[in-house]
PDB file of C-alpha atoms in Angstrom:
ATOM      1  CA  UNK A   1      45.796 -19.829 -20.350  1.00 46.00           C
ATOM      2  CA  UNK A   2      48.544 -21.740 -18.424  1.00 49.00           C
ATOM      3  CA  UNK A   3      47.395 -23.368 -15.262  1.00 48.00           C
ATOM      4  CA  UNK A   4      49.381 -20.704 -13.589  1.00 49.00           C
ATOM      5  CA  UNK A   5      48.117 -17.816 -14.695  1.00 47.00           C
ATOM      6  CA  UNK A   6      44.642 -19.535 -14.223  1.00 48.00           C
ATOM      7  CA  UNK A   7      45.817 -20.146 -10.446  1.00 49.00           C
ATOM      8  CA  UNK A   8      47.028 -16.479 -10.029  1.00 49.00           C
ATOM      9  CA  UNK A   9      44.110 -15.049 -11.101  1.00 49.00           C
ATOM     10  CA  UNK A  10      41.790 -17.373  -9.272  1.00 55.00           C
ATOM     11  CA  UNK A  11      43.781 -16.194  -6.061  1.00 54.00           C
ATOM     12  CA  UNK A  12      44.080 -12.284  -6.778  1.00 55.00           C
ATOM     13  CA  UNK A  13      40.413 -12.145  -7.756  1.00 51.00           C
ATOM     14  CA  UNK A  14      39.378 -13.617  -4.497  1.00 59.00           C
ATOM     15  CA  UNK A  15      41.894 -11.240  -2.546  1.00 57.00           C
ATOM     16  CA  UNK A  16      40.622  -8.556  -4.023  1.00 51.00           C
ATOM     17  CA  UNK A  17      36.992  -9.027  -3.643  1.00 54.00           C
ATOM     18  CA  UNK A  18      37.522  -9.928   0.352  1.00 56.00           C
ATOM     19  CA  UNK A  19      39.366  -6.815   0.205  1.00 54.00           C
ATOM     20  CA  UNK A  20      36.768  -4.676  -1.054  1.00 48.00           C
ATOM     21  CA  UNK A  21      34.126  -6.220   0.860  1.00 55.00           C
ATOM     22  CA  UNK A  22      36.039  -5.970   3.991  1.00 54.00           C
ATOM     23  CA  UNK A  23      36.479  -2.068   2.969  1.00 45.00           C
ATOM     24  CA  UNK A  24      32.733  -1.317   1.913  1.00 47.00           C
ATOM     25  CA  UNK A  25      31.941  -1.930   5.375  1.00 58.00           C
ATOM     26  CA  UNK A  26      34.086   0.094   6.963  1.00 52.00           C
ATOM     27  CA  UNK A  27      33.876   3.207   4.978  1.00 44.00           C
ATOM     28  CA  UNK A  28      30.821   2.573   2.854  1.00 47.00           C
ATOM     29  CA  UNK A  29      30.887   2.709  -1.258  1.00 42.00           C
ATOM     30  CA  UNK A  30      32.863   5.973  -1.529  1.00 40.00           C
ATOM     31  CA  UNK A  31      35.978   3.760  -0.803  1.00 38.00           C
ATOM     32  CA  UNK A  32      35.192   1.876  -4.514  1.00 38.00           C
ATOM     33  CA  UNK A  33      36.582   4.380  -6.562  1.00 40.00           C
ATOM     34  CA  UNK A  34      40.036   4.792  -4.798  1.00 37.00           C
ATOM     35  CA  UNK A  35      40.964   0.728  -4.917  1.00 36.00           C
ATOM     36  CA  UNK A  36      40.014   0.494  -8.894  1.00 37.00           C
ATOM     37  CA  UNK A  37      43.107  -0.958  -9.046  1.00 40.00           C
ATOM     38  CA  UNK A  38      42.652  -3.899  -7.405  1.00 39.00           C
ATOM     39  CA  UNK A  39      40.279  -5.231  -9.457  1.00 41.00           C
ATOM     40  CA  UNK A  40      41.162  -8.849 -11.709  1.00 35.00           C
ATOM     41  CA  UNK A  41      41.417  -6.515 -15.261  1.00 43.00           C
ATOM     42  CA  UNK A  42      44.272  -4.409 -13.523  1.00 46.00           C
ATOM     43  CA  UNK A  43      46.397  -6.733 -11.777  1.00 46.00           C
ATOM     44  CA  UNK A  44      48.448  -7.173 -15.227  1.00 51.00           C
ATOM     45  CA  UNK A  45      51.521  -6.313 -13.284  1.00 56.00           C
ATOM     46  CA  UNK A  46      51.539 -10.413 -12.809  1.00 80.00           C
ATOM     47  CA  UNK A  47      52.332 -10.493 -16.293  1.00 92.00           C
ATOM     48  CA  UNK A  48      56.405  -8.897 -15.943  1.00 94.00           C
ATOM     49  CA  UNK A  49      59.347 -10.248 -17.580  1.00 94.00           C
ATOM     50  CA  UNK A  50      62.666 -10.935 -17.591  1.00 95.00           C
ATOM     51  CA  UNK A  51      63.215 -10.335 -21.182  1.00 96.00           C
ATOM     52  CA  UNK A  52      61.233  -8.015 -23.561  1.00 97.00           C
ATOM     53  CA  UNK A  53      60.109 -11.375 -25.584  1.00 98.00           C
ATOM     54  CA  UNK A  54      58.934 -12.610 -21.859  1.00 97.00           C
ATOM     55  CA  UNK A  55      56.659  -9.554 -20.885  1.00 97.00           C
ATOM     56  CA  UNK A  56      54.880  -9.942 -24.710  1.00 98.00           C
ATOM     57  CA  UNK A  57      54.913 -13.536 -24.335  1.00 98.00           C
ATOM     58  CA  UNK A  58      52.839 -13.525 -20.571  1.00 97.00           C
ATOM     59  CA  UNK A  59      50.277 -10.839 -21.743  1.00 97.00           C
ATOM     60  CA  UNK A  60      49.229 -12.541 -24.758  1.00 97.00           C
ATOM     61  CA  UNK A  61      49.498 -15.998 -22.352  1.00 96.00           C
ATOM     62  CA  UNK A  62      47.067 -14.084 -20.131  1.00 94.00           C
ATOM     63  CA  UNK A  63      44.920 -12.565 -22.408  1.00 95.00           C
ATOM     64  CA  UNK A  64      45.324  -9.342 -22.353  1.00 95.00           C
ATOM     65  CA  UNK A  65      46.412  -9.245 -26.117  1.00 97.00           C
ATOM     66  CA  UNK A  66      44.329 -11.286 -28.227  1.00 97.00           C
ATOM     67  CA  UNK A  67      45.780 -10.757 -31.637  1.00 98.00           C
ATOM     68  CA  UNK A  68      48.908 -12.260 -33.183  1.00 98.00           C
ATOM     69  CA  UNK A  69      49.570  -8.679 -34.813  1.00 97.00           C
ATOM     70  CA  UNK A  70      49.430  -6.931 -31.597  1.00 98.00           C
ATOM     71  CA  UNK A  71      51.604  -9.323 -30.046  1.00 98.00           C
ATOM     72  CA  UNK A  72      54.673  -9.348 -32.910  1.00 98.00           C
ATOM     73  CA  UNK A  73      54.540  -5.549 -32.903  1.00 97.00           C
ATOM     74  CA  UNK A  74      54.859  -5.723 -29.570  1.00 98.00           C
ATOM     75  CA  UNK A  75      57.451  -8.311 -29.104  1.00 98.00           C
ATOM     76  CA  UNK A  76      59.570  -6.276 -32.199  1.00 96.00           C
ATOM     77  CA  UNK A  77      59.783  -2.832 -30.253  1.00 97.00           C
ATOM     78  CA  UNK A  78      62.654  -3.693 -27.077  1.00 97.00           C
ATOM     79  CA  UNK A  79      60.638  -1.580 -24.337  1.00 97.00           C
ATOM     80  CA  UNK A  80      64.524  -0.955 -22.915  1.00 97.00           C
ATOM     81  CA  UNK A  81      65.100   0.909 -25.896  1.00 96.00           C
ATOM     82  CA  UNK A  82      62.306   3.922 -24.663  1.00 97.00           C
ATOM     83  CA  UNK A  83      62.771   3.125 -20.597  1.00 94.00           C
ATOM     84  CA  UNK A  84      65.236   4.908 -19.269  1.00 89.00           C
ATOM     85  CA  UNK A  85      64.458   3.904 -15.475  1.00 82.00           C
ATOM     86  CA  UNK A  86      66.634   0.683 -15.858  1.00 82.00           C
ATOM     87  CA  UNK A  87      66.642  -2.206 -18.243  1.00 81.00           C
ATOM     88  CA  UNK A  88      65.249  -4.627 -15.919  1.00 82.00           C
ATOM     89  CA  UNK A  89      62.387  -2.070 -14.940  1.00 92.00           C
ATOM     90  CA  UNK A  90      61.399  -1.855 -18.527  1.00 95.00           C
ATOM     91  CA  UNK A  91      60.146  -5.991 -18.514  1.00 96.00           C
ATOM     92  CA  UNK A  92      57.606  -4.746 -15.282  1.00 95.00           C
ATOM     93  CA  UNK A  93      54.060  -4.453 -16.216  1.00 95.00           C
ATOM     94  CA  UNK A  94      54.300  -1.096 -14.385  1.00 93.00           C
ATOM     95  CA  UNK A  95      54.641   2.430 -15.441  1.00 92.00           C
ATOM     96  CA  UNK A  96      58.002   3.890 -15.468  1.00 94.00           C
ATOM     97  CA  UNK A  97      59.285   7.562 -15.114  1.00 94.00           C
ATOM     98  CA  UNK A  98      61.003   8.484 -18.217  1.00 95.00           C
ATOM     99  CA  UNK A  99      62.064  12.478 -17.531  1.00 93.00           C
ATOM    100  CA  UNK A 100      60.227  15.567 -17.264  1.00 92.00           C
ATOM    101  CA  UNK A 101      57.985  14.527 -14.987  1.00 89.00           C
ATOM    102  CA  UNK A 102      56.132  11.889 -17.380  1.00 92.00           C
ATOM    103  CA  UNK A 103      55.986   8.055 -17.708  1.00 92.00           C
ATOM    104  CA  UNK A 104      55.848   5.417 -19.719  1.00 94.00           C
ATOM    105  CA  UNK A 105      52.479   3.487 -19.453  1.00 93.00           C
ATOM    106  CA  UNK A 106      52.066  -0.084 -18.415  1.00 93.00           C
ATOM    107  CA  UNK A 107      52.320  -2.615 -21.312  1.00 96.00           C
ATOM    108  CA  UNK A 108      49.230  -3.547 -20.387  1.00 95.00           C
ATOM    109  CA  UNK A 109      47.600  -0.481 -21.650  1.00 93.00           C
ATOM    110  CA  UNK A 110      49.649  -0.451 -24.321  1.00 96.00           C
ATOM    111  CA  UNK A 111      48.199  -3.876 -25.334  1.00 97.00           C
ATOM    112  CA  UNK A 112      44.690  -2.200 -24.365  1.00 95.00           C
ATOM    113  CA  UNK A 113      45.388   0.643 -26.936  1.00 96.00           C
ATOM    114  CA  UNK A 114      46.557  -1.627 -29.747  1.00 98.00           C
ATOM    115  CA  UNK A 115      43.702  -4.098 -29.044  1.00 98.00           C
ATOM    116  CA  UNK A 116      40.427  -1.473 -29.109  1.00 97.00           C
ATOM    117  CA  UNK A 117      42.300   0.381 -31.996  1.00 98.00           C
ATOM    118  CA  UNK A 118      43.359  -2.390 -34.537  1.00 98.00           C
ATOM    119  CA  UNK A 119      40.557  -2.869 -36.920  1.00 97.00           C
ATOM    120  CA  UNK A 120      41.085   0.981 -37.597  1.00 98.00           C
ATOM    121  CA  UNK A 121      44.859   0.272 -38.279  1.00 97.00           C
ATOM    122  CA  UNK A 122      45.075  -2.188 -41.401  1.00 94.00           C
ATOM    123  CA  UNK A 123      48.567  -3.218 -42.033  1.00 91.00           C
ATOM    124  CA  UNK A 124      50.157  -1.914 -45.184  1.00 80.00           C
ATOM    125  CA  UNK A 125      46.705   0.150 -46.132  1.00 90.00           C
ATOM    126  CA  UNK A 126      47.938   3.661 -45.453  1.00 93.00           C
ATOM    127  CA  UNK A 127      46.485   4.155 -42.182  1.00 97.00           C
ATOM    128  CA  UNK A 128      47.060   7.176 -40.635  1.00 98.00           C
ATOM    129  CA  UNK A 129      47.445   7.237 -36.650  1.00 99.00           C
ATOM    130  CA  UNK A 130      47.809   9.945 -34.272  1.00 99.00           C
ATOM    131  CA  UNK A 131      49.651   9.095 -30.976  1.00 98.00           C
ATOM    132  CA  UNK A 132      49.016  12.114 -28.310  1.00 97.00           C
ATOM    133  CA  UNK A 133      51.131  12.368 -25.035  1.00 95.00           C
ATOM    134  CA  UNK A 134      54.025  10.267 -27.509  1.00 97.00           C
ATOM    135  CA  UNK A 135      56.718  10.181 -24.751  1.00 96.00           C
ATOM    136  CA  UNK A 136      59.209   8.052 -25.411  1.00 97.00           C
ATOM    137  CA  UNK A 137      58.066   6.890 -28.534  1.00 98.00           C
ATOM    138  CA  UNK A 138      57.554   3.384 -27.765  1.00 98.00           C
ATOM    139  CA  UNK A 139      53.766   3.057 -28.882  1.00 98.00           C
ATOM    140  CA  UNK A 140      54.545   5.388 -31.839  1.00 98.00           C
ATOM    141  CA  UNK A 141      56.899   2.760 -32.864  1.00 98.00           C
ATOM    142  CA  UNK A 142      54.183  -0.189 -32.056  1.00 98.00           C
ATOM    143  CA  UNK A 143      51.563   1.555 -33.917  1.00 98.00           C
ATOM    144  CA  UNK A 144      53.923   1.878 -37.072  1.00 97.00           C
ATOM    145  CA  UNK A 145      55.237  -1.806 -36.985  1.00 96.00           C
ATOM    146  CA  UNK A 146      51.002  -2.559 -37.271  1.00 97.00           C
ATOM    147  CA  UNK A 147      50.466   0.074 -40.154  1.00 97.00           C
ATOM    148  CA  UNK A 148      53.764   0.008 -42.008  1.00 94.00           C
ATOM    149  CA  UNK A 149      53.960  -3.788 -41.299  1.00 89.00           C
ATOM    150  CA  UNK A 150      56.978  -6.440 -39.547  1.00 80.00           C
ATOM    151  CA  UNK A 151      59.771  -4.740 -41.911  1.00 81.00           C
ATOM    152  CA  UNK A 152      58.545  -0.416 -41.570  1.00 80.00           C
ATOM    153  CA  UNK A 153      57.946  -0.318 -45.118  1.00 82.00           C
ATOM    154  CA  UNK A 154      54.369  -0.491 -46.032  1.00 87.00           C
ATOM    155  CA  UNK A 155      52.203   2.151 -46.380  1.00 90.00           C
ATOM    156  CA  UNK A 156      50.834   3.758 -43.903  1.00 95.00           C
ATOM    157  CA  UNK A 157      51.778   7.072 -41.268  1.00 97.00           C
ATOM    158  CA  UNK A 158      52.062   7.415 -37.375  1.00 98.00           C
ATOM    159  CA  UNK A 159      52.023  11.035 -36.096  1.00 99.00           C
ATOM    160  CA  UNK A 160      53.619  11.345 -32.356  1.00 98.00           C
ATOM    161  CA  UNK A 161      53.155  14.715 -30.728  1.00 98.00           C
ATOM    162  CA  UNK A 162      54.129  15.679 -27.158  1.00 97.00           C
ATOM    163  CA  UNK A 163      53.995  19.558 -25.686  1.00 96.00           C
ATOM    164  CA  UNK A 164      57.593  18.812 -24.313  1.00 96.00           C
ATOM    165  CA  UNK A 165      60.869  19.150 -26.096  1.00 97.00           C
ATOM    166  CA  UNK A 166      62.841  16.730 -24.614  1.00 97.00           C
ATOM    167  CA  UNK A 167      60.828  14.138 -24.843  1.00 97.00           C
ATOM    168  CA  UNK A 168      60.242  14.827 -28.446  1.00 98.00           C
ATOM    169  CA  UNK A 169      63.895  14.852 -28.680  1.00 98.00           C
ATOM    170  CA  UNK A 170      63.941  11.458 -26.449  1.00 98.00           C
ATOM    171  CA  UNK A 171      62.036   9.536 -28.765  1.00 98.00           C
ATOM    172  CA  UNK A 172      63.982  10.125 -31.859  1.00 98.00           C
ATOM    173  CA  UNK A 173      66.688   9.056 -30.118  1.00 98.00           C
ATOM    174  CA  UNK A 174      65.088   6.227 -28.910  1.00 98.00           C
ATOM    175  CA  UNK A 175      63.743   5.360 -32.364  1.00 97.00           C
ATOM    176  CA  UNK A 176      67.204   5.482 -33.873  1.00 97.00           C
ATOM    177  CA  UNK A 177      68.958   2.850 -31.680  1.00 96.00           C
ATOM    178  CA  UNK A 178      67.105   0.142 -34.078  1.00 95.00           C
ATOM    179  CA  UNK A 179      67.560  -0.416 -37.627  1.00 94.00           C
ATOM    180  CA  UNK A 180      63.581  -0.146 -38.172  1.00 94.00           C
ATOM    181  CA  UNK A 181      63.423   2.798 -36.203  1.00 96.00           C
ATOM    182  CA  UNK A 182      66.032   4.404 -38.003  1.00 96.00           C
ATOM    183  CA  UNK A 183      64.220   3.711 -41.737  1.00 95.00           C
ATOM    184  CA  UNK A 184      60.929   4.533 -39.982  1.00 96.00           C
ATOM    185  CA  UNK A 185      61.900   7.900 -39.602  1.00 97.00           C
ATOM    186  CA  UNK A 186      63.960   8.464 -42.062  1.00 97.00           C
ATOM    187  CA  UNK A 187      61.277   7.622 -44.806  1.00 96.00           C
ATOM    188  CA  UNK A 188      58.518   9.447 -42.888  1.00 96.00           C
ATOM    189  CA  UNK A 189      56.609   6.803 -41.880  1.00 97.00           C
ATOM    190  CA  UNK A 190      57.076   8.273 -38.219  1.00 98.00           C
ATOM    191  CA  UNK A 191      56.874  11.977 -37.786  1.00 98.00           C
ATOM    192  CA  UNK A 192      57.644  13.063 -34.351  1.00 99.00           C
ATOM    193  CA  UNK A 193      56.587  16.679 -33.237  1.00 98.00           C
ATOM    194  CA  UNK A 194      56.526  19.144 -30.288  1.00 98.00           C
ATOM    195  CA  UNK A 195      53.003  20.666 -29.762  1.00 96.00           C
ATOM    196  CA  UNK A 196      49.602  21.126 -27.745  1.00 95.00           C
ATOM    197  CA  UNK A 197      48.270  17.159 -28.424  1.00 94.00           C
ATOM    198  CA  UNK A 198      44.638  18.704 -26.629  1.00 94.00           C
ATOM    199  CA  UNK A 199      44.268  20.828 -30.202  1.00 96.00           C
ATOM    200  CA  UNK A 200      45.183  17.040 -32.655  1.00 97.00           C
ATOM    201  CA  UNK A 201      47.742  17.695 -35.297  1.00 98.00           C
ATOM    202  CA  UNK A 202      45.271  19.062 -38.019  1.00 98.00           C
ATOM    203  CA  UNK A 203      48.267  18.996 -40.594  1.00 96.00           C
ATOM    204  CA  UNK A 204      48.773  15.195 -40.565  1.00 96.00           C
ATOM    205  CA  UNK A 205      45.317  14.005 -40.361  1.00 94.00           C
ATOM    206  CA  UNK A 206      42.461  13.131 -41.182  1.00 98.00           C
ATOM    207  CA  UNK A 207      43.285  10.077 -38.537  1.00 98.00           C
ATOM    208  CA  UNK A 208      41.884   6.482 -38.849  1.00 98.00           C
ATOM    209  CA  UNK A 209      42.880   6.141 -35.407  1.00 99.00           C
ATOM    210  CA  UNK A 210      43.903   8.594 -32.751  1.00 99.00           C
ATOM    211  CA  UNK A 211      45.891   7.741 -28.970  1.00 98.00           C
ATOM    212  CA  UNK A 212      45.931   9.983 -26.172  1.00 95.00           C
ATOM    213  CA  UNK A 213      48.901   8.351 -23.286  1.00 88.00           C
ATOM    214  CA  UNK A 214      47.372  11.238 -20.737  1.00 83.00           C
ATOM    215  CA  UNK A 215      44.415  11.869 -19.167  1.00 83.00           C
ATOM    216  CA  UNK A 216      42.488  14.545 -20.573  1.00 86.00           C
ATOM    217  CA  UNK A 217      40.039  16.835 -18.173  1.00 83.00           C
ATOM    218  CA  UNK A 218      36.803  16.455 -21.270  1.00 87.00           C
ATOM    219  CA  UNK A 219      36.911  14.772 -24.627  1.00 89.00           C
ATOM    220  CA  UNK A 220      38.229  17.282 -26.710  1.00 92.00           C
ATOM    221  CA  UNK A 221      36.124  17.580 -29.330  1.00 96.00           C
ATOM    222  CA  UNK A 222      39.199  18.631 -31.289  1.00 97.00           C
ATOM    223  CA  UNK A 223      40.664  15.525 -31.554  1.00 97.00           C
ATOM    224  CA  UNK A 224      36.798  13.975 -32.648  1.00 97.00           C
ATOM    225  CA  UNK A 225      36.992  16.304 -35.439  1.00 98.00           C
ATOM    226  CA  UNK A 226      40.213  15.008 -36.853  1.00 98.00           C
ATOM    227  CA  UNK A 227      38.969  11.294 -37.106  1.00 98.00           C
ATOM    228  CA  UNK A 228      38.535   9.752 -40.740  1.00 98.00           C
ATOM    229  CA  UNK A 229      34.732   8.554 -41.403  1.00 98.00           C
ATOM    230  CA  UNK A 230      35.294   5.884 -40.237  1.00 98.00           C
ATOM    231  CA  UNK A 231      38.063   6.298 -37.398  1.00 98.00           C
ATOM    232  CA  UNK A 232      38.280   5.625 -33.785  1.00 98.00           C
ATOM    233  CA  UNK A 233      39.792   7.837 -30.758  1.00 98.00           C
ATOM    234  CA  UNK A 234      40.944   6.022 -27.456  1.00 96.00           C
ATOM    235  CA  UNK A 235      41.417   8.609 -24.905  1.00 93.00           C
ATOM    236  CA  UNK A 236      41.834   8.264 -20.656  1.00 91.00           C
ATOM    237  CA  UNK A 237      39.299  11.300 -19.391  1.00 91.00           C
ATOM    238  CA  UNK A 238      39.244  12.204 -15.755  1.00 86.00           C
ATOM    239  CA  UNK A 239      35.797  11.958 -13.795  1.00 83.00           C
ATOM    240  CA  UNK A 240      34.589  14.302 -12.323  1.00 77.00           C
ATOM    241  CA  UNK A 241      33.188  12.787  -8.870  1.00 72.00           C
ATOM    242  CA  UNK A 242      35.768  13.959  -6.792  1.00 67.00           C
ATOM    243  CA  UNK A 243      37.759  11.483  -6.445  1.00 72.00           C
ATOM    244  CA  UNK A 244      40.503  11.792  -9.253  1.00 74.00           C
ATOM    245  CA  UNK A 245      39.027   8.549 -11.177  1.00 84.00           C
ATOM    246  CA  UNK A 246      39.847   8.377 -15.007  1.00 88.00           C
ATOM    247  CA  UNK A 247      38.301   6.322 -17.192  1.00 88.00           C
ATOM    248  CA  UNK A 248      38.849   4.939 -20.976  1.00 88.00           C
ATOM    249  CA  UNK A 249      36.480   6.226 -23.213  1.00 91.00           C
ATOM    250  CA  UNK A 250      36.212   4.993 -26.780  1.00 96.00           C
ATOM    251  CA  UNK A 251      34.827   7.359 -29.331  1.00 97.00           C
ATOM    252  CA  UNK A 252      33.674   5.926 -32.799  1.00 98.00           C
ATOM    253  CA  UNK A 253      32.768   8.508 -35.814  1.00 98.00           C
ATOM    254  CA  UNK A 254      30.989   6.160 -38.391  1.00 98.00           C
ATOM    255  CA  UNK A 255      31.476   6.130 -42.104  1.00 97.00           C
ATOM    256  CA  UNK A 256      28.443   9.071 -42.171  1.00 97.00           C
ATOM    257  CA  UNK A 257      30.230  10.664 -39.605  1.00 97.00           C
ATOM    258  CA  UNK A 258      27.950   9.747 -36.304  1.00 98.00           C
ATOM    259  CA  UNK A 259      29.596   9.946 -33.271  1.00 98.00           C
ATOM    260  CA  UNK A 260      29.308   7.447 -30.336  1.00 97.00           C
ATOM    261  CA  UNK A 261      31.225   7.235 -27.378  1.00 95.00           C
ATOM    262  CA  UNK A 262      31.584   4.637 -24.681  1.00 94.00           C
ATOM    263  CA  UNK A 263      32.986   4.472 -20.980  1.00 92.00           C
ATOM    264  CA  UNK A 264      35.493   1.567 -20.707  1.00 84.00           C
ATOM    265  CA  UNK A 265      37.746   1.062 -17.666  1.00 80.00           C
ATOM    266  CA  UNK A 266      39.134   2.602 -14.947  1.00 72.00           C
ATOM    267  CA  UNK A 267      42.602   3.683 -15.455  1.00 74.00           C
ATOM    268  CA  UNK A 268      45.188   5.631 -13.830  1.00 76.00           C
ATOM    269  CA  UNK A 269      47.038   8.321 -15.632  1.00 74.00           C
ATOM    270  CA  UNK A 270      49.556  11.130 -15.840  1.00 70.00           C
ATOM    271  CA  UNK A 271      47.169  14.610 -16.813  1.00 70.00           C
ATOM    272  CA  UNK A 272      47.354  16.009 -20.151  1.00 69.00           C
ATOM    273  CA  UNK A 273      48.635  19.330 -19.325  1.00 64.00           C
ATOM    274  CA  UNK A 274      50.720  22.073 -20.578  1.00 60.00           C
ATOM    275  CA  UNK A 275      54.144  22.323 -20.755  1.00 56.00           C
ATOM    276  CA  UNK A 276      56.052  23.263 -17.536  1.00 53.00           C
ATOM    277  CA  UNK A 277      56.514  26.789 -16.676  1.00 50.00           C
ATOM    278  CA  UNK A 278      60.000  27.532 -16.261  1.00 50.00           C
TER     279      UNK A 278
END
């Protein structure tokens, strides 16, 4: 890691820890769970660029993607292209509203996903990948550059399902202002469809891998059921202590089909809801 980013995260960690302590006496533990955020694994937003190449370039510089694949798929996919706040807004390591009341997630996360899900996504093996809460399409179009490979035409099948329209109607738009995204979906390497993501997408699975960009009020045991033996589901959940945390949670189904699951990180998320009543 660059002495810089060394430096920065010497300094932010000992902010944040003063901080906290500082806060813990005041108000006691209870105050914990409302500054997750300040914690050294989520201060990511250090990592923003100027250019999409940039923003790839400072997480992997940073560590917060480890593996060469995740990191070309990455840099391949112009964020701008599924950010509709502003170009320059896409390079933050923020979320950013994209309509309807949603958001795109921090590439951070995005890196997160693609890390913990990888050895379930072999390139050009015909993995098949469920993305729930798809958006804007960005990580659907991630997740295929990893399955279908660098040129979209290995083998291999990413499923993106949203429970609004517009942004299912978003994303293929989004996916068609690049050449890859264009043969993507035209050869049906992408599918992009409108439905409840809570109840999976039974038609396109089994999944080696599913994605849920919301967070979900249980695991939904739903989406468990449409994992491959072996597969792997990466989901935000919300807690349920009363104090709106969320936390990753990464459920493994074995090649017997056992189940394990495992509390990650703290996270902050839009909910996985229904559709808005009109």
């Amino acid at each position: 890691m660059p002495l810089e980013n060394r430096l920065t995260l010497f300094f932010g960690t000992t902010i944040s820890i003063v901080l906290l302590a500082v806060l813990y006496q005041i108000t006691g533990p209870r105050i914990i769970p409302l500054f997750w955020f300040l914690t050294p694994s989520t201060m990511a937003w250090r990592c923003s660029g100027r250019t999409n190449a940039e923003l790839i370039s400072n997480l992997f510089n940073a560590g917060l993607i480890t593996s060469p694949r995740v990191r070309d798929a990455m840099t391949s996919v112009d964020r701008a292209h599924y950010c509709p706040s502003s170009p320059l807004a896409a390079y933050e390591d923020s979320p950013q509203p994209i309509g309807f009341s949603a958001t795109i997630s921090a590439p951070h996360m995005h890196a997160s996903a693609c890390e913990s899900l990888l050895n379930f996504m072999p390139e050009s093996k015909g993995a098949r990948v469920l993305d729930v809460g798809s958006g804007s399409g960005y990580l659907t179009h991630v997740i295929a550059n990893l399955v279908c490979g660098a040129d979209g035409k290995g083998e291999g099948k990413v499923v993106g399902i949203d429970h609004i329209q517009g942004l299912v109607d978003m994303s293929r738009d989004n996916m068609r202002r690049s050449e890859e995204g264009r043969s993507l979906l035209d050869t049906g390497r992408v599918e992009l469809v409108k439905g409840d993501g809570r109840k999976g997408y039974p038609e396109g699975g089994p999944y080696d891998a599913i994605h849920v960009g919301a967070a979900a009020v249980e695991l939904h045991q739903s989406l468990i059921d449409q994992l491959k033996c072996p597969g792997r589901l990466f989901i935000p959940v919300e807690d349920n202590d009363g104090w709106g945390s969320q936390w990753i949670w990464v459920v493994d189904k074995d090649k017997d089909g056992k189940v394990s699951k495992k509390r990650d990180m703290g996270v902050r998320y839009v909910p996985l809801t229904d559709a808005p009543k009109r």
